[in-house]
XYZ file of C-alpha atoms in Angstrom:
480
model
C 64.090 59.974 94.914
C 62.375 59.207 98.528
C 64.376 55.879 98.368
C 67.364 58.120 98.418
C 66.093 60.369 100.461
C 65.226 58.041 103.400
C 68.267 57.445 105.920
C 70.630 58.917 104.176
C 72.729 59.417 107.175
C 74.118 63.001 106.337
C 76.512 64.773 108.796
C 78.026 67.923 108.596
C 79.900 70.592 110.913
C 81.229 74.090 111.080
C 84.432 74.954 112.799
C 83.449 78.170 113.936
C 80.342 76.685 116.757
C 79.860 73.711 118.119
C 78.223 70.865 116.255
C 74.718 68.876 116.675
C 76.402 66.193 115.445
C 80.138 64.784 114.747
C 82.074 66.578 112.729
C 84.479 63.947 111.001
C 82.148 63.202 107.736
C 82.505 66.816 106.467
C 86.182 67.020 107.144
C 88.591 66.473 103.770
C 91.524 65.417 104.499
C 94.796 67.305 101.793
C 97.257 64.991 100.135
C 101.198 66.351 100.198
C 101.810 68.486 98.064
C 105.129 67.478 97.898
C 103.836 63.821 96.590
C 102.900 65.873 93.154
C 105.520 65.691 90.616
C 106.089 69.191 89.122
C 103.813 71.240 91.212
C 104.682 74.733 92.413
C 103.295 77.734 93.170
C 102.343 81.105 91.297
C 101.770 84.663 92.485
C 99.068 87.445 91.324
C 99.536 90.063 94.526
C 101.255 89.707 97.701
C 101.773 92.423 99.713
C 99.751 95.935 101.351
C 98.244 97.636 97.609
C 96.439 100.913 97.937
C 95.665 100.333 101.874
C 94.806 96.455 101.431
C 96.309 93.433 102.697
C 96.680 90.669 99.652
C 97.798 87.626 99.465
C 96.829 85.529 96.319
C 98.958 82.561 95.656
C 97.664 78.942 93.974
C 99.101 75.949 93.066
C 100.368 75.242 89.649
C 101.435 71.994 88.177
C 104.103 71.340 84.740
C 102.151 68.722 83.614
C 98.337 70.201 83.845
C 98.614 73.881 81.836
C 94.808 73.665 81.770
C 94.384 73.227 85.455
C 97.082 75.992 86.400
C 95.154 78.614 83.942
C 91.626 77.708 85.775
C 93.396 78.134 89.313
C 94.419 81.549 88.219
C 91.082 82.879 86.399
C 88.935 82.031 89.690
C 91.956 83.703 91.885
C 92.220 86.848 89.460
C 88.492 87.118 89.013
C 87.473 86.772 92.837
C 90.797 89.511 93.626
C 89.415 92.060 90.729
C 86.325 92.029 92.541
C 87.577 92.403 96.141
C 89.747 95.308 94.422
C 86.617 96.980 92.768
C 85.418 97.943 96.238
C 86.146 101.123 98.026
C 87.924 100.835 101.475
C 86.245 102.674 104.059
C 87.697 105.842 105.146
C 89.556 104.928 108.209
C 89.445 101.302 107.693
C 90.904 99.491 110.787
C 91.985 96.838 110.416
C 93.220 97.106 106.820
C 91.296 95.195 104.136
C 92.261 92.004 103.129
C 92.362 89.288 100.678
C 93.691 85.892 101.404
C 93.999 82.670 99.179
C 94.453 79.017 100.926
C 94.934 76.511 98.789
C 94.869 72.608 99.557
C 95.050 69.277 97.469
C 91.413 67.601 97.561
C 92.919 64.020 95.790
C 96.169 63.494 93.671
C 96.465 60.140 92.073
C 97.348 58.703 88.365
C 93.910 59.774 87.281
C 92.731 62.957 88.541
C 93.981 65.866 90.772
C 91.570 68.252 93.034
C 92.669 71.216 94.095
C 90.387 73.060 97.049
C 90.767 77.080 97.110
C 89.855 78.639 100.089
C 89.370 82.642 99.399
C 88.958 85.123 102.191
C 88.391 88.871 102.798
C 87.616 91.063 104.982
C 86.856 95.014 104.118
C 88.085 96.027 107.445
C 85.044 93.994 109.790
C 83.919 90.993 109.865
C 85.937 88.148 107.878
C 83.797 85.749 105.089
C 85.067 82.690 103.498
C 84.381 80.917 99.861
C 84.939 77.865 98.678
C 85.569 76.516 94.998
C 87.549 73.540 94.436
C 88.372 72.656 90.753
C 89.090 69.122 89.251
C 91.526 67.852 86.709
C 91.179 64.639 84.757
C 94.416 63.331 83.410
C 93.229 61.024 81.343
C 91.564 63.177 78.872
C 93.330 66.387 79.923
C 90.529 68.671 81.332
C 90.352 70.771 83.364
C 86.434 70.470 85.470
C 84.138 72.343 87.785
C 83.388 70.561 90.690
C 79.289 70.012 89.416
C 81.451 68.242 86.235
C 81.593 64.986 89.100
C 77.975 64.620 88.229
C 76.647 62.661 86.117
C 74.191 65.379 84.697
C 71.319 67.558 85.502
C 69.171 64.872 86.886
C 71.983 63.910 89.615
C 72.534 67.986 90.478
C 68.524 68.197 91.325
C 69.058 64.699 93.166
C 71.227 66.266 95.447
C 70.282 69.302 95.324
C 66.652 67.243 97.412
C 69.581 65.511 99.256
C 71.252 67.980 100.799
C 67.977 70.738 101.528
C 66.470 67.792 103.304
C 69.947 67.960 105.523
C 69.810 71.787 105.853
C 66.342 71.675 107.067
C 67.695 69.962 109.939
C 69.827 72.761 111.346
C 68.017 75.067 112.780
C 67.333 78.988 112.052
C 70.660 79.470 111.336
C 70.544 77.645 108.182
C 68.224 78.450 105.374
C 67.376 75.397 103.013
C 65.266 77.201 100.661
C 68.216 79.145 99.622
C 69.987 75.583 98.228
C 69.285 75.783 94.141
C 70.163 72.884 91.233
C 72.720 75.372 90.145
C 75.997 74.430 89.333
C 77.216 77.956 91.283
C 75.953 76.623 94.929
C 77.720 73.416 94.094
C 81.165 74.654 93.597
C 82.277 72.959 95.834
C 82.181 69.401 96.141
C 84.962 67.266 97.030
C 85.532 63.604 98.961
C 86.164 62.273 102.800
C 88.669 59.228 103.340
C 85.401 56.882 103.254
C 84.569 57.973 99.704
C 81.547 60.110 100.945
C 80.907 63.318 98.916
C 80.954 66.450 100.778
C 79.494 69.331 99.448
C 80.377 72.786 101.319
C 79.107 76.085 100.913
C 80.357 79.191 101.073
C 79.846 81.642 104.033
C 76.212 83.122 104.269
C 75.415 81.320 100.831
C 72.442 79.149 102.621
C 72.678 80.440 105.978
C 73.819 83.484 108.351
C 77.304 84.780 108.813
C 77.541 83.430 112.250
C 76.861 79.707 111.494
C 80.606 79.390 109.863
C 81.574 76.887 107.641
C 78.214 74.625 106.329
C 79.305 71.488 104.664
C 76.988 68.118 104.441
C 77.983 64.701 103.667
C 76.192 62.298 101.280
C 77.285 58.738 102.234
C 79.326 56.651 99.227
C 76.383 54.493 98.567
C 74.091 57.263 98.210
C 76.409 59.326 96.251
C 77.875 56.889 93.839
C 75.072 56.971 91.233
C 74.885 60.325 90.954
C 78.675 60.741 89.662
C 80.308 60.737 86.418
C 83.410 58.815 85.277
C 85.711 61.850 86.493
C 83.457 62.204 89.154
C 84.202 58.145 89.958
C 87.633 58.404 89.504
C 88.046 61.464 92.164
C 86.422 59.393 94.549
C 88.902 56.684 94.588
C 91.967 59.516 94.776
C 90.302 60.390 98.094
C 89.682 56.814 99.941
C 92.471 56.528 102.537
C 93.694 59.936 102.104
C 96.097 59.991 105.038
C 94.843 61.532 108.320
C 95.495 65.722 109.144
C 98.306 65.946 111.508
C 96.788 67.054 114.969
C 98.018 70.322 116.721
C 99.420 68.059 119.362
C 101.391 66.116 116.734
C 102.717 69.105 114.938
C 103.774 70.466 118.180
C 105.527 67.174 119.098
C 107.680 67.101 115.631
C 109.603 70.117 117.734
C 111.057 67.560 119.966
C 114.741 66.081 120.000
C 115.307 68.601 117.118
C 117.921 71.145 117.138
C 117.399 74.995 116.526
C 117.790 76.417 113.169
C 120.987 78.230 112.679
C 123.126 78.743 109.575
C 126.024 75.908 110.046
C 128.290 79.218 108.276
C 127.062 81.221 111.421
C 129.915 82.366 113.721
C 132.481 83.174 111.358
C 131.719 87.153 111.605
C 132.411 89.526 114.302
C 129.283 91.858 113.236
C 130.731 94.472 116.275
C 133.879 94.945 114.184
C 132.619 94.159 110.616
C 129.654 95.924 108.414
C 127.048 93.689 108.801
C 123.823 94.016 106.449
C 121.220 90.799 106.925
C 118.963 90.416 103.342
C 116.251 88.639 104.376
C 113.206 87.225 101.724
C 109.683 86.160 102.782
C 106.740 84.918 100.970
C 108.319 82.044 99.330
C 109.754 79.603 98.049
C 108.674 80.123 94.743
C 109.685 79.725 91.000
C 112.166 82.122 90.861
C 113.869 80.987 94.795
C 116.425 78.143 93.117
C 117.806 81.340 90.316
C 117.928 83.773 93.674
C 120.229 80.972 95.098
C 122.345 80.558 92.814
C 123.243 84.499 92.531
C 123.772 84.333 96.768
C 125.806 81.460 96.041
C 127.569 82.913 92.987
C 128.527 85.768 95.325
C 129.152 83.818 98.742
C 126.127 85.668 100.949
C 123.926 84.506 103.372
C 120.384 85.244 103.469
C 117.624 84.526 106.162
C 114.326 83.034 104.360
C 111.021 83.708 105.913
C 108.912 81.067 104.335
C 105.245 80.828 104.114
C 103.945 76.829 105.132
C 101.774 76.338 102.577
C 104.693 77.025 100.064
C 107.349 74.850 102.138
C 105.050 71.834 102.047
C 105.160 72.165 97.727
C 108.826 72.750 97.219
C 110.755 71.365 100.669
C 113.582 70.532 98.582
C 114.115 73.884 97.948
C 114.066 74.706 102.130
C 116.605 71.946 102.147
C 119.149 73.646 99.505
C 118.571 77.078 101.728
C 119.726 75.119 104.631
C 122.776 73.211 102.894
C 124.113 76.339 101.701
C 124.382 78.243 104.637
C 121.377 80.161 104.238
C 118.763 80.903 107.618
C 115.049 79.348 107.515
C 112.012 81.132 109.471
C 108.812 81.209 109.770
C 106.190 83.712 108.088
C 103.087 81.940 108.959
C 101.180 79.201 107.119
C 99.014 81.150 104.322
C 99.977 84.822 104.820
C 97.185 86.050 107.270
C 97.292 89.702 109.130
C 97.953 87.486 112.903
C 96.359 90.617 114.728
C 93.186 90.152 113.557
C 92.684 86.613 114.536
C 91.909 85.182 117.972
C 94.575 82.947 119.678
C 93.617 79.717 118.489
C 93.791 80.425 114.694
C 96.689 82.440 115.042
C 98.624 79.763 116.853
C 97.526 77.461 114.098
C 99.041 79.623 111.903
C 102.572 79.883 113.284
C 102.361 76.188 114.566
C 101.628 74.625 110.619
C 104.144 76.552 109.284
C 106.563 75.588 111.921
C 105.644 72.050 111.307
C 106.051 71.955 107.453
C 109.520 73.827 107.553
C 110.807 71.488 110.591
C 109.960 68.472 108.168
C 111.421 69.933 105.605
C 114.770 70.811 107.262
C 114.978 68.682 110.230
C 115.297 72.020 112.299
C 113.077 74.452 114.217
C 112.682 77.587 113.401
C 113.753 80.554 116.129
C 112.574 83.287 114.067
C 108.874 84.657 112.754
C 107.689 87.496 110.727
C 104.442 88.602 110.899
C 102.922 89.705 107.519
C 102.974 92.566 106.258
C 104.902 93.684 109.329
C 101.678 93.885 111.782
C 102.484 92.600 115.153
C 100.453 93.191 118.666
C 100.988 91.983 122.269
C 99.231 88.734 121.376
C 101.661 87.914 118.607
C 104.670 88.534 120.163
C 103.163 86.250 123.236
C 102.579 83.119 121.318
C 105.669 83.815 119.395
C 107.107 83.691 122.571
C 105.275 80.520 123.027
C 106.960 79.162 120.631
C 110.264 79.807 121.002
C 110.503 82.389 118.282
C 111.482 85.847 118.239
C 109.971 88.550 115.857
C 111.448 89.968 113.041
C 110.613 93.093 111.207
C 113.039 95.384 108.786
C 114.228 99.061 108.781
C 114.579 98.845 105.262
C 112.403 98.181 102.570
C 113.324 98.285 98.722
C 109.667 98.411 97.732
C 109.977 95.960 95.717
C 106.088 94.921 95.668
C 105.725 98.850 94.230
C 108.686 98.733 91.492
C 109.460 96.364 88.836
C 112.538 98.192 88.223
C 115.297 96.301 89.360
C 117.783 99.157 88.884
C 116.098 101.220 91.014
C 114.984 98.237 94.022
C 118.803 97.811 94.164
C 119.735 101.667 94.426
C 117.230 101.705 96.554
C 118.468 99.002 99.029
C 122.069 100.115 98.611
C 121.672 103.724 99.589
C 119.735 102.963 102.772
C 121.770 100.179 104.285
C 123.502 101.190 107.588
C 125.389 98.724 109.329
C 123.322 96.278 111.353
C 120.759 96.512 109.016
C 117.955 94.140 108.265
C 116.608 94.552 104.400
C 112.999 93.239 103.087
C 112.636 91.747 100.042
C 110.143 89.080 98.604
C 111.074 85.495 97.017
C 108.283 85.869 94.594
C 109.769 88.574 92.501
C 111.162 88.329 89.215
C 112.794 92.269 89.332
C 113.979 91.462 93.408
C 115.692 88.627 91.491
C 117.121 90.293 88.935
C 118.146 92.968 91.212
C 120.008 90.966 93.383
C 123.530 91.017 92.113
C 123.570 94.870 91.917
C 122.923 94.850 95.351
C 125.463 92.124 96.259
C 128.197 94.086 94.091
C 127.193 97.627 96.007
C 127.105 96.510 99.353
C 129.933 93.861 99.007
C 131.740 97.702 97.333
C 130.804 99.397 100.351
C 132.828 96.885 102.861
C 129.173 95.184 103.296
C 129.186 91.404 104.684
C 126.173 88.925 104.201
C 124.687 87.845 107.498
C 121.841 85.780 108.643
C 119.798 88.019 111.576
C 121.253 86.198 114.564
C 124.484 86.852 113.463
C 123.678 90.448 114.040
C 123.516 90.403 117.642
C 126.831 88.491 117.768
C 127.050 86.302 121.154
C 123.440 87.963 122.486
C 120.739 85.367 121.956
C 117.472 86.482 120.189
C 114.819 86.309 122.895
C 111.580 84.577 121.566
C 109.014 86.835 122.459
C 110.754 89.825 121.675
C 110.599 92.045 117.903
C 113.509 93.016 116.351
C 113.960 95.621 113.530
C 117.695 96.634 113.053
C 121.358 95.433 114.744
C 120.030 97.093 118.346
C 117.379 95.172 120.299
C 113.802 96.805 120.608
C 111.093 96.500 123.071
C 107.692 94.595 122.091
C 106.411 96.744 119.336
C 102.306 97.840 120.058
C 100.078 97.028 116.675
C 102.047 99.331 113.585
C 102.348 98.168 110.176
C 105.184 99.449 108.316
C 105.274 97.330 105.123
């Protein structure tokens, strides 16, 4: 034990202050999720529920049932608690609940999938971490203390990484760091094959110190792993390096605007135009959804969430090949008014980034979750280059699985020029999808994208839009 206690080297660093020492050992770098054959994603609650904000999506992949069903206990569990808690009267901002997900390592032999789960009951915003292993070779799906070897390695570096934390200062607490497999949920691997084990907010130190992660070098580490553990090591070495803000940014250049290549073809001053739009996705059931717009010749615009373009970008590509609009609706579904510039510019800028790869075109268009915009949004949308889109009608389809009454719903509140919310997600928005194209499509209704709505008057980035007239910069409302 002192042998491996003595120059062990360990880094670590927090994104939230600034470090004592380099941050790059702590930092895991994701593999495509794209690369994954079969992977996808699944939905327990999206939307505003009983005055919360929730969005709780994970990944789930054909070929690892086992791994999909562990994703979706720790997600259900972690939401039924966050649920169990009364919101304050008067809560501002709303509550909220927010899953990120990321791939740790994908190869032949094992895949890691990192869950990042946030909430906030209306102040102050905490972060855990769990990230949960799958070893295809015998099928299993593992905790991340399963990379051990056994008990003997979890008190090993359980002395490993105390001796770190007692290096940081009062805003760390060592003697909170036990040899249970709970404080080690998550443990995961840098592109050197160092293991990084990160905790979750004020688990072993205060609120204000962030994110606390430490890094064991590969030497150190490697005899205290298990064959899976072994194996998930090698899936990480050379992971490919995070694309820098500046890069994503760049990927904008030399590429044209997106714009349905259908656009044009409607004079919405002399025709009923209605523009369906769908956010959250794509999804499992996006490819039936457009097959029924296709089926019935309509254009739709898509606001897609990043995380979910960078699993299925073959799906963002049909959207675009069949006439259909792609937009932005942030990377992993966060209320944008509650977060300071930098993270909510990351937000818009990721997303922009994984649908521009995916479609060779930039999005002009963003909505803002759950509808909440501010001065600050609308300013870095404008930024951008994208304008803001809201709705002025909503089929509730988040409140109502009956897809008889979503489409009455949506056809007895259309009024030409109107923009319509729905969500990709939804089996009954789905299924009530071709009762809305017949009613409308009765009614003299024809299928826009939003742009098309303005007719020859360019969408200002910058500026929110809610209907077929032009509004002013909406203050802070949320109407979803």
């Amino acid at each position: 034990m002192a042998a491996m206690l003595t120059g062990c080297g360990i880094a670590t660093a927090s994104p939230h202050v600034k470090p004592l020492v380099p941050s790059e050992p702590t930092l895991i770098n994701y593999v495509d999720p794209a690369m994954v054959h079969g992977l996808s994603t699944r939905s327990l609650n999206t939307g505003e529920t009983a005055g919360r904000h929730v969005h709780a999506i994970y990944p789930a992949v054909a070929e690892a049932p086992l791994l999909t069903e562990k994703l979706r206990e720790t997600v259900t569990e972690r939401l039924d608690r966050f649920t169990r808690h009364d919101v304050p009267a008067g809560a501002f901002p709303n509550p909220e609940f927010n899953v990120e997900w990321q791939l740790a390592a994908a190869s032949p032999e094992v895949l890691g999938v990192r869950l990042r789960i946030g909430q906030s009951m209306g102040s102050g915003w905490s972060e855990s971490r769990t990230t949960v292993w799958y070893d295809r070779e015998h099928r299993r799906a593992l905790d991340s203390p399963d990379l051990l070897r056994d008990g003997t390695a979890l008190t090993t570096l359980t002395w490993l990484v105390r001796r770190e934390l007692a290096l940081r200062g009062p805003l760390v607490n060592p003697n909170a760091l036990r040899p249970t497999p709970a404080m080690f949920d998550s443990i995961g691997f840098n592109p050197r094959g160092d293991l990084v084990v990160e905790f979750d907010d004020e688990q072993v130190g205060l609120g204000v110190a962030g994110r606390v992660a430490v890094a064991v070098p590969s030497s150190t580490a490697a005899p205290l792993l298990s064959a899976t553990g072994l194996r998930a090591r090698r899936a990480a070495v050379g992971t490919a390096t995070l694309t820098s803000q500046e890069d994503m940014l760049a990927a904008r250049r030399d590429r044209p605007a997106a714009r349905s290549y259908k656009a044009g073809g409607v004079d919405c001053a002399k025709a009923k135009c209605v523009a369906l739009t769908y956010e959250d996705g794509p999804g499992p059931e996006t490819g039936r959804l457009l097959n029924i717009l296709g089926a019935y010749r309509a254009r739709a615009t898509f606001f897609v969430l990043g995380s979910n373009a960078s699993a299925r970008p073959e799906l963002l590509r049909r959207m675009r090949d069949e006439g259909h609009l792609v937009a932005n609706h942030s990377w992993s579904h966060r209320d944008l008014t509650v977060l300071p510039p930098a993270m909510l510019t990351d937000q818009l800028t990721r997303a922009q980034y994984a649908i521009t790869q995916a479609i060779g075109q930039v999005p002009t268009l963003m909505r803002p979750p759950y509808g909440v915009t501010d001065v600050q949004v609308a300013s870095i949308a404008r930024r951008l280059g994208m304008s803001v889109v809201r709705w002025n009608v909503d089929v509730e389809d988040q409140r109502d699985s009956n897809p008889r009454t979503i489409a009455r719903r949506a056809i007895a509140q259309v009024k030409p020029g109107s923009i319509v919310l729905m969500h990709a997600f939804r089996g009954a928005t789905v299924d009530a999808a071709p009762e809305i194209l017949r009613g409308l499509a009765a009614k003299g209704y024809t299928f826009v994208t939003v742009p098309e709505l303005y007719g020859s008057r360019p969408m200002e980035p910058g500026r929110t839009y809610d209907s077929g007239a032009v509004s002013t910069v909406l203050e802070k409302q949320s109407v979803s």
